Coordinates of C-alpha atoms in Angstrom, one line a residue:
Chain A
X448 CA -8.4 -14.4 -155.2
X449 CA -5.5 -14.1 -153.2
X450 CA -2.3 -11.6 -153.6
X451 CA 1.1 -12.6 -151.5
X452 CA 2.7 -9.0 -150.6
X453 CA 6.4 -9.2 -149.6
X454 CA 8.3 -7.1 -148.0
X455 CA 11.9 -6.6 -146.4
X456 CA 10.0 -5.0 -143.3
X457 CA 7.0 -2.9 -142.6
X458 CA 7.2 -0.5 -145.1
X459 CA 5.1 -2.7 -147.4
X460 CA 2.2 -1.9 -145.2
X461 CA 1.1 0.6 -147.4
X462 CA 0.9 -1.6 -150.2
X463 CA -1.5 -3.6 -148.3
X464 CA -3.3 -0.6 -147.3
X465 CA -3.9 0.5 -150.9
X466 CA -5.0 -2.8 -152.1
X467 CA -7.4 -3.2 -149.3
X468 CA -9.3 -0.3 -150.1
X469 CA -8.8 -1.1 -153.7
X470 CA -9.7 -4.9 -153.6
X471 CA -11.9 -6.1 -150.5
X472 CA -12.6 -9.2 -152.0
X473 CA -9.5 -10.3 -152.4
X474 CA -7.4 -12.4 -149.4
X475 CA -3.9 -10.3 -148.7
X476 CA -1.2 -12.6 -147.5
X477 CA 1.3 -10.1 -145.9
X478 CA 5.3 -11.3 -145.5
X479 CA 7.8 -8.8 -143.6
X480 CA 11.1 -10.3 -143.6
X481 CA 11.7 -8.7 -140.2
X482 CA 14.7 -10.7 -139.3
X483 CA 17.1 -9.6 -142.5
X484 CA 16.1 -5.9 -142.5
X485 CA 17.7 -3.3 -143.8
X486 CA 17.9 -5.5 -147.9
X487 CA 19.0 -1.9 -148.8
X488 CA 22.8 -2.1 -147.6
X489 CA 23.1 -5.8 -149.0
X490 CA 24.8 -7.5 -152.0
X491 CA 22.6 -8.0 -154.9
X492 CA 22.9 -11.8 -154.4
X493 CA 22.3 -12.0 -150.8
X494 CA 18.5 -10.0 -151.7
X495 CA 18.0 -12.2 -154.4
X496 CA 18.5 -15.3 -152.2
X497 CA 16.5 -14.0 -149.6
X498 CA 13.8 -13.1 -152.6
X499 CA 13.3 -16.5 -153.7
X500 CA 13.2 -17.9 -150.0
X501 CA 10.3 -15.3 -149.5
X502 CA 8.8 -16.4 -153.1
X503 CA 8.7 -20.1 -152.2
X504 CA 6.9 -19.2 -148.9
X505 CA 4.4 -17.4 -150.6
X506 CA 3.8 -19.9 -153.3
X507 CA 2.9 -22.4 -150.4
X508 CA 0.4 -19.9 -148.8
X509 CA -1.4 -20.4 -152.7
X510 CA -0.9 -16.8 -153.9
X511 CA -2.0 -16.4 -157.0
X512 CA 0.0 -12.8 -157.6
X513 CA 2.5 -11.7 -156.1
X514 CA 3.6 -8.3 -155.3
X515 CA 6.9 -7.7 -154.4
X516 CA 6.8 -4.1 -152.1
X517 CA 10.3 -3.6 -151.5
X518 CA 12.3 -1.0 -153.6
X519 CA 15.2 -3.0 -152.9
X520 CA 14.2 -6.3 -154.3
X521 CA 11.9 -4.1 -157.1
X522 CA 15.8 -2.9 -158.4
X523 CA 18.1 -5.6 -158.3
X524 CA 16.1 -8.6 -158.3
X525 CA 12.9 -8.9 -160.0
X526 CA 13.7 -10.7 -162.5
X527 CA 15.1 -13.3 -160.5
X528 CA 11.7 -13.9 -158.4
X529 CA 10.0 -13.5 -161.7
X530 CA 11.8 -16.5 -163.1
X531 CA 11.1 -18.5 -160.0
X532 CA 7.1 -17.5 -159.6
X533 CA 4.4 -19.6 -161.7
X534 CA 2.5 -16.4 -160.5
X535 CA 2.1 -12.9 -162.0
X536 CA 5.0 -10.9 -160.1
X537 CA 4.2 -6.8 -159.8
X538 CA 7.4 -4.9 -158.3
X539 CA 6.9 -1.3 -156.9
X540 CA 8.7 0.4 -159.4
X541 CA 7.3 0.1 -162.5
X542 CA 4.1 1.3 -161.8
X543 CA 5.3 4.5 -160.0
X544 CA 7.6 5.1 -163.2
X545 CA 3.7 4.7 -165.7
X546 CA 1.9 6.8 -163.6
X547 CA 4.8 10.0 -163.3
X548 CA 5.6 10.0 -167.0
X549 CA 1.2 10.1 -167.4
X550 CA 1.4 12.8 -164.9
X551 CA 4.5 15.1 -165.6
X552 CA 4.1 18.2 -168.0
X553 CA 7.0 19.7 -168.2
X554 CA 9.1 16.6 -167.9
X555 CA 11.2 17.2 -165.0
X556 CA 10.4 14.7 -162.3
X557 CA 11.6 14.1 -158.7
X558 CA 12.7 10.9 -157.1
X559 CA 12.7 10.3 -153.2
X560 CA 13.5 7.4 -151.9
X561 CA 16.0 5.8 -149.8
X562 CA 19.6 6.4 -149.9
X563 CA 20.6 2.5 -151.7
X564 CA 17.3 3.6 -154.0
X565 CA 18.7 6.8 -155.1
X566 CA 22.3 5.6 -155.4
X567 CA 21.2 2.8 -157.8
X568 CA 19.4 5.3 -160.3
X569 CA 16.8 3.1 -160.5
X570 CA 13.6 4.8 -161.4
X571 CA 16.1 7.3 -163.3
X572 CA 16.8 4.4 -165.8
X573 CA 13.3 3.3 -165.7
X574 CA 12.0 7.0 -166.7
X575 CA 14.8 7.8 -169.0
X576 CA 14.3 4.1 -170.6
X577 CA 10.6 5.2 -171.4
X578 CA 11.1 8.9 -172.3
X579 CA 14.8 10.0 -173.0
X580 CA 14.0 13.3 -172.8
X581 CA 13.0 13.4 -169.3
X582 CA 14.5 15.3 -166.3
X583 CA 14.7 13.4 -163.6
X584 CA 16.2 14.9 -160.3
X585 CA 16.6 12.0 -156.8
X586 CA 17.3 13.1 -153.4
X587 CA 17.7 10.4 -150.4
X588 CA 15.4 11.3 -147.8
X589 CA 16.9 9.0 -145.0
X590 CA 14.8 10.4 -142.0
X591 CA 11.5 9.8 -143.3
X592 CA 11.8 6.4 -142.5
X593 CA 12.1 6.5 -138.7
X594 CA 9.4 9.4 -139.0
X595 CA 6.8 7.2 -140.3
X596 CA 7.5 4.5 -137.9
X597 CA 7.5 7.4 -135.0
X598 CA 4.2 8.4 -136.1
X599 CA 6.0 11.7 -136.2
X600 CA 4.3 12.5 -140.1
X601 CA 2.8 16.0 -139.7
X602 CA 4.9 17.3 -136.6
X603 CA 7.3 20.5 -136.3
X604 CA 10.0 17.6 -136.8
X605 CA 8.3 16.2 -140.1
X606 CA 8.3 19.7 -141.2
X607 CA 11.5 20.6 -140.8
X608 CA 13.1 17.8 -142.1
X609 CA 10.8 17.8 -145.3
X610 CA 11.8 21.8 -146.0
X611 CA 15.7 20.6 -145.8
X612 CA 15.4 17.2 -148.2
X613 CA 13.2 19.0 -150.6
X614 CA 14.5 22.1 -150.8
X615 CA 16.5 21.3 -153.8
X616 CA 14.0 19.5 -156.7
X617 CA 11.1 22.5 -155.4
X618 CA 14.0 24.5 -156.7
X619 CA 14.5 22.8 -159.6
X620 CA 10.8 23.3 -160.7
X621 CA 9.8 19.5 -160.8
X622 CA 6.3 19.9 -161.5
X623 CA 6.2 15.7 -160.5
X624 CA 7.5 13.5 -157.2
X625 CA 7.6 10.0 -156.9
X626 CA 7.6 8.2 -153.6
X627 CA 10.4 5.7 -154.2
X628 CA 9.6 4.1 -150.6
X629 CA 6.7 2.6 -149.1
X630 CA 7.3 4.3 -146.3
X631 CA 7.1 7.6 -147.6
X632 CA 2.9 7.9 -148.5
X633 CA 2.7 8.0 -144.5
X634 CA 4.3 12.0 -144.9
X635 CA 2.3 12.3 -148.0
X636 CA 0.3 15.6 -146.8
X637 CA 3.9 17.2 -145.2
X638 CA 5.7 16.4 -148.9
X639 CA 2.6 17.9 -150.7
X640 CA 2.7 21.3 -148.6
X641 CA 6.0 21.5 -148.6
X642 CA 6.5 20.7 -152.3
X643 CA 2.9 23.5 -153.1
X644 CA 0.1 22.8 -155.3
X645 CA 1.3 22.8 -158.5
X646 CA 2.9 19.3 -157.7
X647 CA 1.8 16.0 -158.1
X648 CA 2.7 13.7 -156.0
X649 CA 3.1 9.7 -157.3
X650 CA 2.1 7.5 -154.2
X651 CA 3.8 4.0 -155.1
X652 CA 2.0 2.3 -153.1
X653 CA -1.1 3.6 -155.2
X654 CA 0.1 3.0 -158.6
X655 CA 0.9 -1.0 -157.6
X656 CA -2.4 -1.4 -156.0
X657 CA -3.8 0.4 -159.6
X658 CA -1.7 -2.4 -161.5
X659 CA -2.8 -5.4 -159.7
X660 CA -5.9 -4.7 -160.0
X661 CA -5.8 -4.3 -164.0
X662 CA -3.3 -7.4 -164.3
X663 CA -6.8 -9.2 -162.3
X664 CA -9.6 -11.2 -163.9
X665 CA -12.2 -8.4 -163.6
X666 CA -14.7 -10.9 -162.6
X667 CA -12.7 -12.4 -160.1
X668 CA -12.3 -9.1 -158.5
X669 CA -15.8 -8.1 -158.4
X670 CA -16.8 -11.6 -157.1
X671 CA -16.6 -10.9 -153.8
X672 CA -17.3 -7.1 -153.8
X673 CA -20.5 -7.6 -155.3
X674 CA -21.7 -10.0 -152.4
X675 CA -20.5 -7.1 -149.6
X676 CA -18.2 -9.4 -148.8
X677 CA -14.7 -8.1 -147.1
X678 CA -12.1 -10.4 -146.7
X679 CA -9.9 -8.2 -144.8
X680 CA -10.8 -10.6 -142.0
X681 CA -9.2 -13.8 -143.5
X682 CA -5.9 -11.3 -144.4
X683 CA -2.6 -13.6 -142.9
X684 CA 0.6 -11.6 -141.5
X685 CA 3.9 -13.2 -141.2
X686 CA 6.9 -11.6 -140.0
X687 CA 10.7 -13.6 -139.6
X688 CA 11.3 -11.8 -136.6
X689 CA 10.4 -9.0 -133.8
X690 CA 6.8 -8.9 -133.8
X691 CA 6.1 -6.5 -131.2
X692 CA 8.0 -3.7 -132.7
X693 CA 6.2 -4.8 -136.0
X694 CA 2.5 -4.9 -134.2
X695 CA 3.3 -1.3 -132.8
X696 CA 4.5 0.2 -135.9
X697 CA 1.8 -1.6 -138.5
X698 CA -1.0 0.1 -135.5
X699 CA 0.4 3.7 -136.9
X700 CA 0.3 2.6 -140.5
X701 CA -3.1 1.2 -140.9
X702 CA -5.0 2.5 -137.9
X703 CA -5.7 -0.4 -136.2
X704 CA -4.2 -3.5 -134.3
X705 CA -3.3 -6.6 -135.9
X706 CA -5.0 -9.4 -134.6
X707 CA -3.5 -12.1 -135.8
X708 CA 0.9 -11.5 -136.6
X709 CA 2.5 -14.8 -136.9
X710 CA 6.3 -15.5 -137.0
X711 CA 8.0 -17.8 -139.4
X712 CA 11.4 -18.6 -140.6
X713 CA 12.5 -18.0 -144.4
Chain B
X47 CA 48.5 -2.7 -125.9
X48 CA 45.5 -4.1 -128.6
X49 CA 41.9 -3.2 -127.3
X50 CA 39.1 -4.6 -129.5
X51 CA 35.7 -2.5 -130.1
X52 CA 32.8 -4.6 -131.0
X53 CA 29.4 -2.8 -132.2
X54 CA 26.8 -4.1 -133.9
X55 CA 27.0 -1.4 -136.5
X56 CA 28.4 2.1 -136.2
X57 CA 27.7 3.8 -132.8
X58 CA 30.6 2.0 -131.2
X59 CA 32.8 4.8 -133.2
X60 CA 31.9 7.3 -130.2
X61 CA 33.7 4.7 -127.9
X62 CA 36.6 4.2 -130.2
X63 CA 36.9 7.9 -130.0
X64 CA 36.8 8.1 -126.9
X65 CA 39.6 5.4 -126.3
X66 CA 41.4 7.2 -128.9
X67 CA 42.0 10.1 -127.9
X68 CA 42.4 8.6 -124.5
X69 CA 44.5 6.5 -125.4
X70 CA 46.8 7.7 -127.9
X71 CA 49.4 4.4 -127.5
X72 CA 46.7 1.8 -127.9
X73 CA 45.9 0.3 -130.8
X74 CA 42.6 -0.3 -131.7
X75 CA 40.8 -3.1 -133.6
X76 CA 37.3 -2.1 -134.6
X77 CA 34.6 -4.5 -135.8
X78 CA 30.9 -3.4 -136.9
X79 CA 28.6 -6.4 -137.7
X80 CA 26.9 -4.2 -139.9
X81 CA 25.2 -7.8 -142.4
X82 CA 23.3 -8.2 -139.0
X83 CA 21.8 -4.9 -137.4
X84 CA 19.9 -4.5 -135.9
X85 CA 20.4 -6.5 -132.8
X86 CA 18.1 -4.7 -130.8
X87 CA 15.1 -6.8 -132.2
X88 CA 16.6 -9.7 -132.1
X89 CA 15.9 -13.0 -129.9
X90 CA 18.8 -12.9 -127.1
X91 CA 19.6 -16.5 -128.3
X92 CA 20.4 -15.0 -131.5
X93 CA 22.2 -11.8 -129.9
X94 CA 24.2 -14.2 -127.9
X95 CA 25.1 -16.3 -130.7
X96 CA 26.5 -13.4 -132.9
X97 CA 28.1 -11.7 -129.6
X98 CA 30.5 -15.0 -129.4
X99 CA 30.8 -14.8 -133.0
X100 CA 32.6 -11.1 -132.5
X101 CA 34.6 -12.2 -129.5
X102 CA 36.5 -15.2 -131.5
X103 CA 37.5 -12.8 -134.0
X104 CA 38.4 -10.3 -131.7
X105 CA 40.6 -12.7 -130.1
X106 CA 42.1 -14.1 -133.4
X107 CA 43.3 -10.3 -134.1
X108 CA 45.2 -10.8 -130.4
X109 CA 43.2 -8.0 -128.5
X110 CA 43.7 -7.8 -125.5
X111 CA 41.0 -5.9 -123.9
X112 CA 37.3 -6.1 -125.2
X113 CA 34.9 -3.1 -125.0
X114 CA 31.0 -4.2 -126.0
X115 CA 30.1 -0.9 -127.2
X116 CA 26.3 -2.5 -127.9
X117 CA 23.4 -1.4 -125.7
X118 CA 21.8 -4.4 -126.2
X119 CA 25.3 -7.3 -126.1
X120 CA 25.5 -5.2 -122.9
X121 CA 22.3 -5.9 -121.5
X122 CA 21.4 -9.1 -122.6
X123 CA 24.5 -11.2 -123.4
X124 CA 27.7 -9.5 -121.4
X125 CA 27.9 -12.7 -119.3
X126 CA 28.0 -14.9 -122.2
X127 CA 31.2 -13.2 -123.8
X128 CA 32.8 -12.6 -120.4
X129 CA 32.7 -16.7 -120.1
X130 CA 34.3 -16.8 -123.7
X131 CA 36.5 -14.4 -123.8
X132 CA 39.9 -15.2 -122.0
X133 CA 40.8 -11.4 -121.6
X134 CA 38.9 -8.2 -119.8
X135 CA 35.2 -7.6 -121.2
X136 CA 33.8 -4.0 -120.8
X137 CA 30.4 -3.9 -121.6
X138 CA 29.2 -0.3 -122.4
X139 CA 26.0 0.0 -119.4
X140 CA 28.3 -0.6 -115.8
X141 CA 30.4 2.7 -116.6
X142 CA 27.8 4.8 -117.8
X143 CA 25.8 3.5 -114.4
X144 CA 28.9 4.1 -112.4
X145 CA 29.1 7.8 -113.7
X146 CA 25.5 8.3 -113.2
X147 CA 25.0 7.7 -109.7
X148 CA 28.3 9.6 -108.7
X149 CA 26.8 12.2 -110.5
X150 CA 23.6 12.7 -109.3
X151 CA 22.0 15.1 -106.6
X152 CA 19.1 14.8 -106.3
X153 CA 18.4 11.1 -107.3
X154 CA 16.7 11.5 -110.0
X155 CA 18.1 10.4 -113.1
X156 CA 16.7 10.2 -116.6
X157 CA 18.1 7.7 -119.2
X158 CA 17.8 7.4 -123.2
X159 CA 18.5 5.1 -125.8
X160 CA 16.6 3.3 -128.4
X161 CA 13.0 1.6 -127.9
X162 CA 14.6 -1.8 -126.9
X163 CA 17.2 -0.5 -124.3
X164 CA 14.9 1.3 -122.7
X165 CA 12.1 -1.2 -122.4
X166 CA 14.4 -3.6 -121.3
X167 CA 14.7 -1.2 -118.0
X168 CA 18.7 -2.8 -118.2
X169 CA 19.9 1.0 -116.8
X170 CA 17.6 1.2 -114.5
X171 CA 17.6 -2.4 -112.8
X172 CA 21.3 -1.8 -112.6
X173 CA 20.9 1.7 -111.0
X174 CA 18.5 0.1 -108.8
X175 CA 20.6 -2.4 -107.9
X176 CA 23.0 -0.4 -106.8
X177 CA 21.3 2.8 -105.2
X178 CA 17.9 1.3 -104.4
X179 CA 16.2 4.8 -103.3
X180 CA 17.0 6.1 -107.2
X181 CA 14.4 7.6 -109.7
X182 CA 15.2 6.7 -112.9
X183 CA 12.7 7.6 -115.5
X184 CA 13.4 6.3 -119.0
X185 CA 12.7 8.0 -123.1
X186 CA 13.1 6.3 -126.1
X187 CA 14.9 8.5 -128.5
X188 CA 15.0 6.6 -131.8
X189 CA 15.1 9.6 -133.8
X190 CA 18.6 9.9 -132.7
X191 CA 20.3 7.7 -134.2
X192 CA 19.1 8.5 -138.2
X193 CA 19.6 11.8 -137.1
X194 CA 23.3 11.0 -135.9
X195 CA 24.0 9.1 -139.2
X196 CA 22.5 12.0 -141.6
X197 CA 24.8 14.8 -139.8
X198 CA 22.1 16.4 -138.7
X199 CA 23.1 16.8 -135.0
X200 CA 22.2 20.5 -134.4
X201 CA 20.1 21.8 -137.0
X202 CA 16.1 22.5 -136.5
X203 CA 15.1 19.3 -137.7
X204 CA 17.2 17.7 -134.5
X205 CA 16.1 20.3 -132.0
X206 CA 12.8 20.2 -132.7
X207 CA 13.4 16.4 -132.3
X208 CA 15.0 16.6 -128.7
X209 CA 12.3 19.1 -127.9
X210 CA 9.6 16.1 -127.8
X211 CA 11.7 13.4 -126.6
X212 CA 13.0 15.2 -123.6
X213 CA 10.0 17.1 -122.4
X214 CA 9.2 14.6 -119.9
X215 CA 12.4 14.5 -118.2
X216 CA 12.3 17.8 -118.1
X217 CA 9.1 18.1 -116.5
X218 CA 10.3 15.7 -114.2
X219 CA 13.4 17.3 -112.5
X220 CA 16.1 14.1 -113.2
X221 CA 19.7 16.2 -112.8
X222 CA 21.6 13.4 -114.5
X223 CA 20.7 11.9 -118.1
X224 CA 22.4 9.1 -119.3
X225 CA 22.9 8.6 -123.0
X226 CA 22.5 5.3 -123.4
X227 CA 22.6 4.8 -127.1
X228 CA 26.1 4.8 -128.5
X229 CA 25.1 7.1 -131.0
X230 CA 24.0 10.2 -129.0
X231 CA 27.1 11.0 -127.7
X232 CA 27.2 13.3 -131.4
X233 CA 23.6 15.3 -130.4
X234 CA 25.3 16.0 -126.9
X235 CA 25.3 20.1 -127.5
X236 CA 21.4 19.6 -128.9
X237 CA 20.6 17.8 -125.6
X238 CA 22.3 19.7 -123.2
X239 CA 20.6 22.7 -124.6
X240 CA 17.5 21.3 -124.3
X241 CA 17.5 20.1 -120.9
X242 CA 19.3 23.0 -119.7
X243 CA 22.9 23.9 -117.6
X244 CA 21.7 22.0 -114.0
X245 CA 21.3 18.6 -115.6
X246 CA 24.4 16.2 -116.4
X247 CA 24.9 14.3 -119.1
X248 CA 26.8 11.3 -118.7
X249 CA 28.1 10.5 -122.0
X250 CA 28.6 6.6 -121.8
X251 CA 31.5 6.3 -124.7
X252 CA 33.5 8.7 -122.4
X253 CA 32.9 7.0 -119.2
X254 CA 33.4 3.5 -121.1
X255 CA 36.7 5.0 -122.2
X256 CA 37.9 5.8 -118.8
X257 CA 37.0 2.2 -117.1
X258 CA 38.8 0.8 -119.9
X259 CA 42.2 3.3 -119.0
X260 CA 41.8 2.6 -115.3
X261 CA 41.8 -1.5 -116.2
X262 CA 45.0 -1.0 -118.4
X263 CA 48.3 -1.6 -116.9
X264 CA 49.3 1.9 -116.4
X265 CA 52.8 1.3 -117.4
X266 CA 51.7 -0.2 -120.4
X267 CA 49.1 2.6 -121.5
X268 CA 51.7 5.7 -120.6
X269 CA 54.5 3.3 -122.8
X270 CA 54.1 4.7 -126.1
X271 CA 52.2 8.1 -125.1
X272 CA 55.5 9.1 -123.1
X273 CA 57.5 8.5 -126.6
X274 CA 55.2 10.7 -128.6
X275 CA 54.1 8.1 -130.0
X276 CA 50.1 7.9 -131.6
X277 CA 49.1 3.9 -132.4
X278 CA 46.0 5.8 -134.8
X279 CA 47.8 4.9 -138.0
X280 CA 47.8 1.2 -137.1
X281 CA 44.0 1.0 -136.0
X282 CA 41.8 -1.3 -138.4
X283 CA 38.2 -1.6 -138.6
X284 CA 35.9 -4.2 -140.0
X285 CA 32.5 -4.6 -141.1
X286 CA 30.3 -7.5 -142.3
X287 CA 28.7 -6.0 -144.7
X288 CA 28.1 -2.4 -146.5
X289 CA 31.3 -0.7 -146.3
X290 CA 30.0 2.6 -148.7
X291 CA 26.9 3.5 -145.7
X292 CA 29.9 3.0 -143.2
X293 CA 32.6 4.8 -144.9
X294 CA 30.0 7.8 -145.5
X295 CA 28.7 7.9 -141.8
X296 CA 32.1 6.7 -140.1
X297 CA 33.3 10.2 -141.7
X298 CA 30.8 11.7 -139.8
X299 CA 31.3 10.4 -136.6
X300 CA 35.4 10.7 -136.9
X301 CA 36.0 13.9 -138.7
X302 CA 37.9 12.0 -141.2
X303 CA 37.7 9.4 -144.2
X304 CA 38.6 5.9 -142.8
X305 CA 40.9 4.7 -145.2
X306 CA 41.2 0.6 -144.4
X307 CA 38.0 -1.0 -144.2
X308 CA 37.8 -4.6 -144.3
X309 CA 34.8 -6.4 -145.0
X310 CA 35.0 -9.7 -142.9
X311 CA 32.8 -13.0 -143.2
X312 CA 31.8 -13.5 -139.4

């Protein structure tokens, strides 16, 4: 089986990560529309243009799901790839929002993500759709961005700027934190100590890997596992532009060099 | 007299403070082509391309001075809008050069900017070039910039920050330290600190500012500065795409809420 993962950049990464783990049977075709970075600042028409370019470039590599690992493109245009994709679509929303409303106990739950995320209430209309009731408390957390791609995720630097972004929902007793940005699971042990025990963190990332796995023939997913087959090997990366910033940064998000990077246009 | 201010985003505000309060008879025309940042990862085919883009528009708007406040239209494509562009072109790396070597001691000078500036070696070729017996040793600082846009100029999170970046200079003795990243100019007080009362930091907005004065027409610059006169009120500014992020961070870089912002097709 193969699963397209799109992305406006690298943040995606994780995604990839999380399926590997979760799926090493299964072919990962990885798309990082390099070029267009940041989707976050644009209109909601130019990201859904630039959606369906990425979708009809992932059709042709023969996906047969495709998960869409972009916060952006989860919010304002899923639908529209949705429409436009013979394929099962999974968006990186959705599954965060299951998994923290499973998770929370005293319904108040923290967002992080960033700042065009927050802004656009996105996983607050997503909770509040499924449980009205819920509390649900964002803050934009701008700098862990650059910190993941520094490799700076546990430093005196990660620290500090974790104690001054989360100050607030630790205050506000969330007792549940989603990581609206693929970016963020990198910083995932700095958020938890900061945050303390007694809350759970959502790992996006995690919770898509979770659903495309479910949403896959069972047998089909086994297939390969059951032969001790990997076919991490075979995985394809494209990027639309920049590829040696893109093959230092992916080194720091999944621990080893990308052999094979290979540059397109959308 | 009309000088134009061309970034690629929202660092070229330093320089257009600079100028400003330089300057208080010019009038400045500002234009951030924030659709397409970053350009530091970009081809210099494409950098070029979008660099002539800028100066056409800057023209049609009657400037009659042009200041490249981009690190990287400085460094790869200055030539290119010097042969386009029927009046003065100031790129943003010759001043800060300039400043540097009058500066210096010792010979030893350190220079910062993002990861593309400084592997590009641009400052130190030119330093080279000019004072072929300089040390220049070079630190990629990308921290700054997010750091610059969030506000967070001298709080822990950007000292412990400067902290790591600048260690190495430090260690190494450079007097001088160019800040070759139009956004630095706001962590000055953080960096000075840091590398301590006998090193120099040449701030390139201000020394940008000053070749730009010197090139004016004397006469022309003192005009409405001897009437009391401040052009500020008739300064506009453009962007490409965005204007909210800008707006929000421009306020932070000026002090004050831009009121015109004009969101151009380039």
């Amino acid at each position: 089986v193969k699963i397209g993962v799109f992305d406006s950049g690298i943040g995606g990464l994780t995604v990839y990560r999380a399926l590997r783990r979760r799926l090493p049977g299964a072919g990962i075709v990885y798309l990082g529309d390099t070029a267009r970075l940041p989707y976050g600042t644009k209109s909601a028409e130019t990201v859904g243009r630039y959606a369906r370019e990425a979708t009809a470039f992932m059709l042709d590599q023969g996906v047969e799901s495709l998960v869409v690992a972009c916060n952006t493109v989860s919010s304002v245009a899923l639908d529209e790839v949705s429409e436009a994709s013979p394929v099962p679509v999974i968006g990186v929303l959705e599954p965060g929002v299951a998994r923290a409303l499973e998770t929370t106990r005293n319904g108040r739950i923290g967002v992080i993500g960033q700042p065009a995320t927050i802004k656009s209430d996105a996983y607050g209309r997503s909770l509040r759709a499924r449980r009205p009731e819920a509390t649900v408390l964002g803050a934009a957390c701008p700098l862990f961005v650059p910190l993941a791609e520094e490799g700076w995720t546990g430093n005196e630097v990660a620290r500090a700027a974790a104690a001054l972004y989360l100050a607030g929902l630790k205050a506000a007793g969330v007792d549940t934190l989603v990581l609206g940005c693929t970016h963020y699971p990198l910083l995932s042990e700095t958020i938890a100590a900061e945050m303390g025990p007694e809350v759970v963190l959502v790992d996006s990332a995690e919770a898509v890997a979770a659903e495309v796995a479910r949403a896959l023939d069972p047998a089909d997913a086994a297939k390969r596992t059951l032969a001790g087959e990997s076919a991490e090997s075979e995985d394809r990366f494209f990027v639309t532009d920049s590829w040696e910033r893109f093959r230092e940064v992916a080194a720091r998000f999944l621990g080893r060099r990308l052999e094979s990077l290979e540059k397109i246009d959308l």
